[in-house]
Short mmCIF file of C-alpha atoms in Angstrom, two decimals:
data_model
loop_
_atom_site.label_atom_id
_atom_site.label_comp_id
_atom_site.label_asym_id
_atom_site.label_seq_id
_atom_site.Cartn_x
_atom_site.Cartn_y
_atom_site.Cartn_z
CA UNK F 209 37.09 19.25 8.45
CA UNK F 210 35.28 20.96 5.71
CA UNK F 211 37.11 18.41 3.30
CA UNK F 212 35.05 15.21 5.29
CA UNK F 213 32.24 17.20 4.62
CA UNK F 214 32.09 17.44 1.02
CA UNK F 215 33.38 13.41 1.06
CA UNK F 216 30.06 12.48 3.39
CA UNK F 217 28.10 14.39 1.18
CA UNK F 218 29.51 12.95 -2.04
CA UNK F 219 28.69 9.23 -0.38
CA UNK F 220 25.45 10.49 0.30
CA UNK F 221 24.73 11.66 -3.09
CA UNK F 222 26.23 8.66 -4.85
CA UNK F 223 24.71 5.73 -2.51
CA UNK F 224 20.81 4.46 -3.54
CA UNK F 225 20.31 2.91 -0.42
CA UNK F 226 20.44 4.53 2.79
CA UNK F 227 24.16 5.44 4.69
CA UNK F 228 24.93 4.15 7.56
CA UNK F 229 27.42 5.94 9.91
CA UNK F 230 29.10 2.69 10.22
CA UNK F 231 29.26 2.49 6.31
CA UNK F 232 30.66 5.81 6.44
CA UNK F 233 32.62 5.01 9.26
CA UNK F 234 34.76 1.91 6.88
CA UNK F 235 35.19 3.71 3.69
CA UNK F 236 36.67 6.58 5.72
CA UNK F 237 38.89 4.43 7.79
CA UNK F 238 38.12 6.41 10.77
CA UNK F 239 37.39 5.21 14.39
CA UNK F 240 35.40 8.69 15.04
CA UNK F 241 31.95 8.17 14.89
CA UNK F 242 31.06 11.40 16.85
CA UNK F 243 32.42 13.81 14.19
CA UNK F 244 30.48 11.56 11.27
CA UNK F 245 27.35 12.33 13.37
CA UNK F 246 27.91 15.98 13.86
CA UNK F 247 29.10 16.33 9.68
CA UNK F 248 25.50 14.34 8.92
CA UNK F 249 23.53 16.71 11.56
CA UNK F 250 24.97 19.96 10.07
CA UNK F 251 24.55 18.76 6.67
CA UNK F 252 20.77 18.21 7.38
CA UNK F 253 20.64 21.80 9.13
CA UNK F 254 22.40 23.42 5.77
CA UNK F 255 20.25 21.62 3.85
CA UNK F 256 16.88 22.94 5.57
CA UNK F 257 18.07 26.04 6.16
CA UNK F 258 18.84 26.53 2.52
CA UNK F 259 15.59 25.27 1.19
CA UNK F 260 17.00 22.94 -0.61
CA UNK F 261 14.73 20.32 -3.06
CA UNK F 262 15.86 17.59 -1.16
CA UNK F 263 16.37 17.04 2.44
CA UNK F 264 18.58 14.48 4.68
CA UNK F 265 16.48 11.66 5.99
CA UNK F 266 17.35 9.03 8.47
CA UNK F 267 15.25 6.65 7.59
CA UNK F 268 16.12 2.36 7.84
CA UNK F 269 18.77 2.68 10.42
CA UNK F 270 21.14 4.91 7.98
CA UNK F 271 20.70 8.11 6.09
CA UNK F 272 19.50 9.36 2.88
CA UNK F 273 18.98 12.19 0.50
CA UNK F 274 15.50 12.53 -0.43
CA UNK F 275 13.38 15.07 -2.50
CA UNK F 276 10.90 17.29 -0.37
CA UNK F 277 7.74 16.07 -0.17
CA UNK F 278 6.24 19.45 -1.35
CA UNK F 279 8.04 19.37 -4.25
CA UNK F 280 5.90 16.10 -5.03
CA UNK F 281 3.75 16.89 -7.79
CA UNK F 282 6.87 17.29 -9.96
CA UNK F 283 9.35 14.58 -8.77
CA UNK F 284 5.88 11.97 -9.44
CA UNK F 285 6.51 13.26 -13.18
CA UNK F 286 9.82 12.30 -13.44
CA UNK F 287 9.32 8.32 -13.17
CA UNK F 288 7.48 5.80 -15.92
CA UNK F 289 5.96 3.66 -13.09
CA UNK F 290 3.88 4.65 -10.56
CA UNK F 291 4.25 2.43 -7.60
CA UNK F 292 1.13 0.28 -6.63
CA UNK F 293 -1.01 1.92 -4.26
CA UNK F 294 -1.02 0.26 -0.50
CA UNK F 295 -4.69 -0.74 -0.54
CA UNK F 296 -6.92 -0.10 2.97
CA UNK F 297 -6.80 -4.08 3.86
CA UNK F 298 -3.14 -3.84 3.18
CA UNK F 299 -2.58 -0.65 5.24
CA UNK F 300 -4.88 -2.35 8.21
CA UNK F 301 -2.98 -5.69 7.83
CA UNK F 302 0.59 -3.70 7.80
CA UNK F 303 -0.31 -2.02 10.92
CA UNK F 304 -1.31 -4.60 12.74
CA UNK F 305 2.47 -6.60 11.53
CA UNK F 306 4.18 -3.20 12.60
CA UNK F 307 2.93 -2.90 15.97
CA UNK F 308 2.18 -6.30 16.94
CA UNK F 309 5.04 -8.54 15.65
CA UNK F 310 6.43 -11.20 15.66
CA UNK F 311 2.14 -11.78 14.66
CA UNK F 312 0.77 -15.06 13.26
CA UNK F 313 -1.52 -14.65 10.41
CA UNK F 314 -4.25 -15.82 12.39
CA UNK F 315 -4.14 -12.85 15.00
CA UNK F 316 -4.17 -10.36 12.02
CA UNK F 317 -7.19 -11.80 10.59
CA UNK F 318 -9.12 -11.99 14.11
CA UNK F 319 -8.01 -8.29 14.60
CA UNK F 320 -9.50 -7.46 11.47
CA UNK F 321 -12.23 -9.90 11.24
CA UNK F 322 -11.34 -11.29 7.16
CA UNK F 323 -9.34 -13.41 5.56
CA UNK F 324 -6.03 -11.55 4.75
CA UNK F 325 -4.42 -14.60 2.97
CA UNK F 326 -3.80 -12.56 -0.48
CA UNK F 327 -3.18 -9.24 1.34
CA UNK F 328 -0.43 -10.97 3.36
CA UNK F 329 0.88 -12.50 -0.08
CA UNK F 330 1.04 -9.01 -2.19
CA UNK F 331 3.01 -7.93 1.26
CA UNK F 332 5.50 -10.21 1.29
CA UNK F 333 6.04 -10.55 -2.53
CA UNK F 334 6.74 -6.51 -2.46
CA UNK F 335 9.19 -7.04 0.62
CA UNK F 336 7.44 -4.86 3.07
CA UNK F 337 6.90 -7.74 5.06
CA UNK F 338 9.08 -10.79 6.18
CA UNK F 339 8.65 -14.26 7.44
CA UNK F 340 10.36 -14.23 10.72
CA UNK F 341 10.01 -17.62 11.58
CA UNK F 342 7.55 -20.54 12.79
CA UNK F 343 5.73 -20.47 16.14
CA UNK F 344 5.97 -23.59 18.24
CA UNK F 345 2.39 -24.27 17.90
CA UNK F 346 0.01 -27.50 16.38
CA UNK F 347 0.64 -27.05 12.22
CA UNK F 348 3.57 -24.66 13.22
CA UNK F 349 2.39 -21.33 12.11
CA UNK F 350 4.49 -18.95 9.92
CA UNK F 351 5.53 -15.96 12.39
CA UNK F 352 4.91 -12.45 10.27
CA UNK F 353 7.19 -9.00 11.09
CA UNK F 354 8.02 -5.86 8.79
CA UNK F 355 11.41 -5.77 6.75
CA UNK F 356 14.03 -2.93 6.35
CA UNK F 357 11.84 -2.42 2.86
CA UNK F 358 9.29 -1.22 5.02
CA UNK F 359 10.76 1.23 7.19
CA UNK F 360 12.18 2.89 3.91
CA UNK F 361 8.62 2.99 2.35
CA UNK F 362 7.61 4.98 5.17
CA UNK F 363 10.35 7.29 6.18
CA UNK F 364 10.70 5.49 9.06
CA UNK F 365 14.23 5.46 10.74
CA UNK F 366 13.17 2.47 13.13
CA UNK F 367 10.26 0.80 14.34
CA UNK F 368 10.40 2.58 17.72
CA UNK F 369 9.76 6.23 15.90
CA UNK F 370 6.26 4.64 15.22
CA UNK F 371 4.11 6.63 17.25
CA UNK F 372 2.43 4.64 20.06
CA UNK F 373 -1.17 3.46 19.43
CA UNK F 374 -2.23 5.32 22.77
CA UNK F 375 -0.78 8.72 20.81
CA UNK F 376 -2.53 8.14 17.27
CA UNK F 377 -5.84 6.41 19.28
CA UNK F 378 -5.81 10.34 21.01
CA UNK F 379 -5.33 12.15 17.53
CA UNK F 380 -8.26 9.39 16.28
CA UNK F 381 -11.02 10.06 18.07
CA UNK F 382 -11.68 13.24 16.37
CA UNK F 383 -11.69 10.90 13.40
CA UNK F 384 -14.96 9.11 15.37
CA UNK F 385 -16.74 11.97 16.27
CA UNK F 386 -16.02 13.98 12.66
CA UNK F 387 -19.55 12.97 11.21
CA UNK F 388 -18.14 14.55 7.38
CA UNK F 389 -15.43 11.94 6.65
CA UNK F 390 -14.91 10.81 3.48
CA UNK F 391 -17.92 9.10 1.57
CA UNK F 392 -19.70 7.07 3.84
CA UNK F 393 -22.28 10.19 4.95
CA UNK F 394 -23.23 10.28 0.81
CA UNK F 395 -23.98 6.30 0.89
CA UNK F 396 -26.43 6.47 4.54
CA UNK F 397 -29.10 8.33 2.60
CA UNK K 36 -25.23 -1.02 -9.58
CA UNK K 37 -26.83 -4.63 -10.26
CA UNK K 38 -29.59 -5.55 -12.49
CA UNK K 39 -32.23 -7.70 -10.98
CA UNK K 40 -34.52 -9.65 -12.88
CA UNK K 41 -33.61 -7.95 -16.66
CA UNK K 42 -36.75 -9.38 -18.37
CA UNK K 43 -39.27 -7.67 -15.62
CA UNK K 44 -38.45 -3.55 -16.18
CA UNK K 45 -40.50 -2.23 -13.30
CA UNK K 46 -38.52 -4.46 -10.76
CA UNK K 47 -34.71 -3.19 -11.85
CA UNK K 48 -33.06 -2.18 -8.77
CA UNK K 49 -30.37 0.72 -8.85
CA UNK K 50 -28.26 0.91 -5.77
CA UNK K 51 -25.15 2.24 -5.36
CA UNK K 52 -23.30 1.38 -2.34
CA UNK K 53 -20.61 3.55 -2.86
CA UNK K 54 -18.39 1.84 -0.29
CA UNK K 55 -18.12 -1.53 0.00
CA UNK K 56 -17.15 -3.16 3.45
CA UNK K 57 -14.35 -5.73 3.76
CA UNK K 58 -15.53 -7.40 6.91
CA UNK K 59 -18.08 -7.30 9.67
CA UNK K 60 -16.34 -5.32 11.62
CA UNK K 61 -15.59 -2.68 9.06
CA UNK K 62 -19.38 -2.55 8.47
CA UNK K 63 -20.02 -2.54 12.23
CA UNK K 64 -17.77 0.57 12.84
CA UNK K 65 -19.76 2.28 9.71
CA UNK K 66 -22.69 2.16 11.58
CA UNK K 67 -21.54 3.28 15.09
CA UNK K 68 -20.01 6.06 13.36
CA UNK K 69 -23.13 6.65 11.02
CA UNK K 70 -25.30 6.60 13.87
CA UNK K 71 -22.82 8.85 15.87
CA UNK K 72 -23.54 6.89 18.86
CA UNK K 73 -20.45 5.86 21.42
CA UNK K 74 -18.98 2.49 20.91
CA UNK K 75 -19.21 1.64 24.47
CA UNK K 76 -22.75 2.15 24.64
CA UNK K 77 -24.00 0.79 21.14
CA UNK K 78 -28.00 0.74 20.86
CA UNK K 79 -27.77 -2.70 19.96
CA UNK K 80 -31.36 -3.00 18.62
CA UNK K 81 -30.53 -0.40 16.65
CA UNK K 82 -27.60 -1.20 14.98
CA UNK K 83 -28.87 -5.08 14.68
CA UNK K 84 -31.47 -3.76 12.70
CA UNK K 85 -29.20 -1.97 10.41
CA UNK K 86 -26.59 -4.79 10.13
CA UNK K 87 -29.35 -7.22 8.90
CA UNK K 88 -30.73 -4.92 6.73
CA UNK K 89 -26.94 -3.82 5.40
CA UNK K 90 -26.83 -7.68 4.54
CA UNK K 91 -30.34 -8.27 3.05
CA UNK K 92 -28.87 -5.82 0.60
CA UNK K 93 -25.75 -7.61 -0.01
CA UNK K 94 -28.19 -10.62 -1.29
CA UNK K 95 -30.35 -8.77 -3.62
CA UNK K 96 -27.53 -7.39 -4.98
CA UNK K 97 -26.16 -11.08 -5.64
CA UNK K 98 -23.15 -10.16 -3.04
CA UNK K 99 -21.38 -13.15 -1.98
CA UNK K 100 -22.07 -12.75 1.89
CA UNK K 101 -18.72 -14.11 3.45
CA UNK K 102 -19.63 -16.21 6.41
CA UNK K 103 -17.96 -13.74 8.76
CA UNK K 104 -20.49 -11.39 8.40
CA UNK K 105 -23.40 -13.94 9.31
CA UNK K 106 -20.95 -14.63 12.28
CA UNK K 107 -21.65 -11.77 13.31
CA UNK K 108 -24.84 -11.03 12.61
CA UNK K 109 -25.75 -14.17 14.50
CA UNK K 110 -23.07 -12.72 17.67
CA UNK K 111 -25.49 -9.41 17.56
CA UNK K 112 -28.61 -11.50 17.45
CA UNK K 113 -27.39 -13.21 20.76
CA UNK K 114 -26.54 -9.88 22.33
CA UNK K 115 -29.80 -8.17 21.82
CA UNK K 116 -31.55 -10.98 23.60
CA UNK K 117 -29.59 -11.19 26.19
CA UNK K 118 -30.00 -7.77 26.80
CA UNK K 119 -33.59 -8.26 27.13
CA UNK K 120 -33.29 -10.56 30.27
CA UNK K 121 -33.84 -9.35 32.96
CA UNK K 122 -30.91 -8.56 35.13
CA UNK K 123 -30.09 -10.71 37.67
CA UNK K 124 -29.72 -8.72 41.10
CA UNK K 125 -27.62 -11.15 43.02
CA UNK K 126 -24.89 -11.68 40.11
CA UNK K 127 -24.06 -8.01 39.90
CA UNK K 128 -20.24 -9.04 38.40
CA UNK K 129 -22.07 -10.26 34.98
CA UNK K 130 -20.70 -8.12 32.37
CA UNK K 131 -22.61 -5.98 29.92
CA UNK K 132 -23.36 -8.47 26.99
CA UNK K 133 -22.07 -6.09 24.55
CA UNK K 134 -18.40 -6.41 25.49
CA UNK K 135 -18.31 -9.54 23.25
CA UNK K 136 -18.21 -6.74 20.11
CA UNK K 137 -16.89 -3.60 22.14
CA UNK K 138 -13.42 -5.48 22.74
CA UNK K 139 -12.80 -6.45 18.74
CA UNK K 140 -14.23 -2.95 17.32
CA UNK K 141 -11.86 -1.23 19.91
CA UNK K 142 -9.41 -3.28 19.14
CA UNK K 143 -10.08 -2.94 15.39
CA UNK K 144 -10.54 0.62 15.70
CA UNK K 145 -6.87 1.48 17.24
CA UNK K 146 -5.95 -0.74 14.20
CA UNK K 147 -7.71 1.47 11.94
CA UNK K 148 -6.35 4.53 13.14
CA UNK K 149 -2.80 3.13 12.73
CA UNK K 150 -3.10 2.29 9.40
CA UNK K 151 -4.58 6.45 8.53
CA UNK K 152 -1.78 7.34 10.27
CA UNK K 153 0.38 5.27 7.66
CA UNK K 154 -1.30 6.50 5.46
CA UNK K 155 -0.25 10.15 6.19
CA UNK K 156 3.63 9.12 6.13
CA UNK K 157 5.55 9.99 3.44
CA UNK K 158 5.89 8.22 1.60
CA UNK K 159 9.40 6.92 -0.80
CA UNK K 160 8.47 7.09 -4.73
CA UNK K 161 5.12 9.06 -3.77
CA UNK K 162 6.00 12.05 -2.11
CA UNK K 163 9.69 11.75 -1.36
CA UNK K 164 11.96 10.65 -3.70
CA UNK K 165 16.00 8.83 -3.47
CA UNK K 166 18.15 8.01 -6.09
CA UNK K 167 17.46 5.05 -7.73
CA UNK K 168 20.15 2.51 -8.64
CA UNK K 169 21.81 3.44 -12.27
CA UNK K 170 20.47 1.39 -14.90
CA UNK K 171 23.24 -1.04 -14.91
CA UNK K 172 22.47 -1.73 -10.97
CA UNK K 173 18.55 -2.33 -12.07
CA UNK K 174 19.50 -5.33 -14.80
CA UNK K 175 21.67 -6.59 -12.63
CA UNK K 176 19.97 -6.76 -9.68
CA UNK K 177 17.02 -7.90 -11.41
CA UNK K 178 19.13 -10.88 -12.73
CA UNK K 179 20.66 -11.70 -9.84
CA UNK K 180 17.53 -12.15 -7.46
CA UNK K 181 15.42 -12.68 -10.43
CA UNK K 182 12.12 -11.85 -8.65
CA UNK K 183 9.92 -11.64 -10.92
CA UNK K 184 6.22 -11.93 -11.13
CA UNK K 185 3.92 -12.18 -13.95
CA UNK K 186 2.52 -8.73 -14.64
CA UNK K 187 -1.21 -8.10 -14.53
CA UNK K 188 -3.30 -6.67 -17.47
CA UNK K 189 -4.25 -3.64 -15.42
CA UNK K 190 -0.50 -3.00 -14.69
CA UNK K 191 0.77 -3.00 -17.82
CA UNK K 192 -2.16 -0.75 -18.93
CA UNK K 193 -1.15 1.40 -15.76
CA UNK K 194 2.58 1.61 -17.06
CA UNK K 195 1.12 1.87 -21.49
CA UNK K 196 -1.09 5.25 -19.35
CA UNK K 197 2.04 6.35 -18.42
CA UNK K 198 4.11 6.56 -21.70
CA UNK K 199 1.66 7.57 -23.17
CA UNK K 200 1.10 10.82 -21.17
CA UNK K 201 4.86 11.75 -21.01
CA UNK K 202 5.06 11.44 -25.35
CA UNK K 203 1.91 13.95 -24.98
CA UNK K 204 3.60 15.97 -22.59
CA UNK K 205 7.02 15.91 -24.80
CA UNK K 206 5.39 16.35 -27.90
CA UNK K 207 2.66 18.61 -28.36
CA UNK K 208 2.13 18.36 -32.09
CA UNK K 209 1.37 15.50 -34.29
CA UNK K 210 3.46 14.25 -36.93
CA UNK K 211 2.23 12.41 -39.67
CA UNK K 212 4.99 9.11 -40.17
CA UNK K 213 4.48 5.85 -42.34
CA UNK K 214 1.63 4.19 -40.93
CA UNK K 215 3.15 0.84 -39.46
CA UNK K 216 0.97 -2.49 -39.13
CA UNK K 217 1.12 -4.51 -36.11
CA UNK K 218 1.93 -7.50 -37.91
CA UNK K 219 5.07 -5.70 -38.99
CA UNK K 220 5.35 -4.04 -35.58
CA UNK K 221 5.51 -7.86 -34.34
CA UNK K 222 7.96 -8.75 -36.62
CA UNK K 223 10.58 -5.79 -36.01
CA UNK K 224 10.31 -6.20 -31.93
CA UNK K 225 11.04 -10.01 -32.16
CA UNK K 226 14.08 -8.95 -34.35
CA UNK K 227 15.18 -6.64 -31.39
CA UNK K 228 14.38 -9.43 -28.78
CA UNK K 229 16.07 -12.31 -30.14
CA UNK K 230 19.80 -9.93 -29.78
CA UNK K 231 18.40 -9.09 -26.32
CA UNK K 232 16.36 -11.54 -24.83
CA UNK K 233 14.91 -9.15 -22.45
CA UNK K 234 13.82 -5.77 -22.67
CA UNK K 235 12.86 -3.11 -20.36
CA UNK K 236 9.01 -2.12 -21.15
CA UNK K 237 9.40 1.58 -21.29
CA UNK K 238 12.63 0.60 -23.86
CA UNK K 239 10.08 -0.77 -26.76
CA UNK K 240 8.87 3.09 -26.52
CA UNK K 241 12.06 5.29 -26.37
CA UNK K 242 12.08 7.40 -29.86
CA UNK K 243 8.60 6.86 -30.55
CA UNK K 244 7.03 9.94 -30.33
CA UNK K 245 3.80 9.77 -33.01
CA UNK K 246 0.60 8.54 -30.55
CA UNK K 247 -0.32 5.99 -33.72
CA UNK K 248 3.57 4.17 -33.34
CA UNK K 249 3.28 3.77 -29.66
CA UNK K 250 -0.21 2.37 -29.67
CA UNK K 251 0.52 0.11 -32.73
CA UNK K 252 3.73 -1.36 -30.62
CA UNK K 253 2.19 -1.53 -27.32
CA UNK K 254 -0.68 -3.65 -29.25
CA UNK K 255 2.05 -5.59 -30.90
CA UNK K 256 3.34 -6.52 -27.42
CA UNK K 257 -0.11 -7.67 -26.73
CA UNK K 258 -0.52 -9.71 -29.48
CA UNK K 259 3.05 -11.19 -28.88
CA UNK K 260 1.96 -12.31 -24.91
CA UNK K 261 -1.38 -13.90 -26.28
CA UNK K 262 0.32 -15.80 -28.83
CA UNK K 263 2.70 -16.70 -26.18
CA UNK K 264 6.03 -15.59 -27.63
CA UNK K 265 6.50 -13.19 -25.32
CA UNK K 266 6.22 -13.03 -20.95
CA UNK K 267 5.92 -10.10 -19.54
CA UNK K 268 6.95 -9.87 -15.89
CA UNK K 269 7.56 -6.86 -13.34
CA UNK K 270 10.67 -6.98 -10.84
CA UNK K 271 9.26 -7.24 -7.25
CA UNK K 272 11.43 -4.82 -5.79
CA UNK K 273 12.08 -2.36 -8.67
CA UNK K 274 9.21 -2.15 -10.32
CA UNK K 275 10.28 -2.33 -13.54
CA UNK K 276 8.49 -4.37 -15.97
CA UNK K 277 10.41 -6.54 -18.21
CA UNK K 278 9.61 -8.17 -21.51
CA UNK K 279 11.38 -11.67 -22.46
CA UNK K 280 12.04 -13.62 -25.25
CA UNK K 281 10.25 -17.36 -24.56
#
């Protein structure tokens, strides 16, 4: 038992993209999917009970090692690139895809009241989003929705751990009635 | 900050917007919140007044005013003079004219607070971190999908900041070495490139640790891309920005 252990953890360690039990499940040639499940929860247990730099993430539909997010401000150093920064049109336009898909491009821009042609573009070249289709509609419409890419970007393990928009709406309104946020108050004068 | 009318000094206008706003509603929401007044009970006179005079100041300032926002202006315009009719008695169903915005900047607003709350995620390559396919992986996964797009000037002075900064960081005194020209710089890289065809960006800098070498070579690469001898594209998935050989 111990020895499947270490072996999940080595695949763990070794794999750049995240496990999934089933994954697990083939190279191990094993029909138990309940003990790969409990090895995977203990591992993530040890690991936060150790304090360890990195932590056990189910995230995309499988399960990854990933460095703490505390320990940010050094990891960052590590890489040559910085990745591009999500911009606020692209954050608005990728919440509206994750919540409302399948979404035609027109409903995103009526939501948000601008063109998002080149925001939708930069999406979709990076892979966070993905054409799902065409709508059955005059000029047929390309149908937008959010790819695996995305759920990895944001340590999400599926789309249904988004929090609801009734729950973050709730959290919100202090955002609303908090008259110091960010820069606008400097600009009114 | 814009400069109107150069030639006449006592009519320069400074004005700094600080934020810009990307679309009506955007500026809409800015000025429930500014005026700290409830969205479903928006002073509409009010906030008309500032919307108009939020996009008199877009025109002075030579803004492009996207059609959207006149939309709207026009849909606020409509709303405050309906407002001044007097209500009918016997139609008591009629809805409160300023549902026609309250809907969208709900609506927008829910939207809004979705995309903070993305925001506040963590993040992968920003505040957490996986392992990253070996090097090996990277070129060939690069070749294989070969997605790449042409890299932007601000990019690749984005990914020159960064080398920079970590042969700082690694070196902390200054060595004097044989000055090197570009011309010669040129010369040396396109030796390299025609036994590779492609090279990794951060590649042309491994070893180079005096601040004059890596500026002289990251100048060299410019020249190379203006004279067109070079393209230099970035991976969509990885990243990773990749010189090649035309």
């Amino acid at each position: 038992m111990n020895n499947l252990k270490s072996i999940v953890e080595s695949l763990l360690f070794a794999s750049d993209t995240p496990l999934t039990v089933d994954k697990i499940k083939g190279i191990l040639e094993t029909e138990d999917r309940k003990s790969i499940r409990n090895i995977l929860t203990e591992l993530a247990e040890e690991y936060d009970a150790q304090n360890r730099g990195f932590f056990l993430s189910e995230v995309a539909g499988g399960y990854q090692l990933r460095t703490r997010p505390e320990c940010r401000e050094w990891t960052r150093k590590l890489r040559s690139t910085r990745p591009a920064r999500l911009s606020r049109a692209a954050l608005e336009t990728l919440a509206i895809i994750a919540y409302k898909q399948p979404v035609l491009r027109s409903d995103i821009e009526h939501l948000r009241g601008v063109d998002c042609g080149g925001t939708l573009h930069t999406l979709l070249e990076r892979g966070i989003i993905r054409v799902l289709g065409r709508k059955d509609l005059p000029g047929r419409p390309v149908v937008y929705g959010t790819s695996k890419r995305f759920l990895e970007l944001f340590d999400l393990r599926d789309l249904n751990s988004l929090p609801t928009l009734k729950d973050i709406e709730d959290l919100g309104q202090e955002w609303l009635s908090d008259s110091n946020e960010d820069s606008n108050d400097s600009t009114s004068s | 900050m814009m400069n109107v009318g150069a030639e006449n000094p006592s009519t320069t206008y400074q004005v700094d917007l600080g934020e810009t706003f990307e679309g009506p509603l955007d500026l809409l929401l800015h000025l429930v919140k500014k005026n700290e007044v409830d969205i479903y009970d928006i002073p509409i006179a009010l906030v008309t007044e500032q919307y108009m005079e939020y996009i008199k100041l877009m025109r002075v300032m030579n803004i492009d005013v996207a059609g959207n926002f006149l939309v709207m202006a026009a849909t606020l315009a409509q709303i405050k003079s309906r407002m001044l009719l007097p209500v009918d008695e016997d139609r008591e169903e009629e809805e409160d004219p300023r549902m026609e915005i309250v809907r969208p900047l709900e609506e927008y607003l829910q939207i809004r607070y979705a995309a903070e709350d993305l925001a506040s995620r963590n993040r992968l390559d920003l505040d957490v971190f996986a392992r990253t396919p070996s090097e090996e992986d990277t070129d060939a996964g690069e070749q294989q999908d070969s997605e790449f797009i042409r890299v932007s000037l601000f990019e690749l002075i984005d990914a020159f900041k960064e080398i920079v900064k970590r042969a700082s960081a690694e070196h902390a005194f200054n060595i004097t070495v044989d000055t090197i020209s570009v011309k010669a710089r040129i010369s040396e890289l396109v030796d390299i490139l025609e036994t590779r065809q492609s090279m990794r960006f951060s590649e042309f800098f491994e070893g180079r640790a005096a601040k004059g070498d890596i500026i002289v070579t990251f100048l060299a690469i410019l020249e190379m891309a203006k004279s067109q001898l070079i393209r230099i594209m970035q991976h969509v998935e990885s990243g990773v920005i990749r010189i090649f050989m035309d």
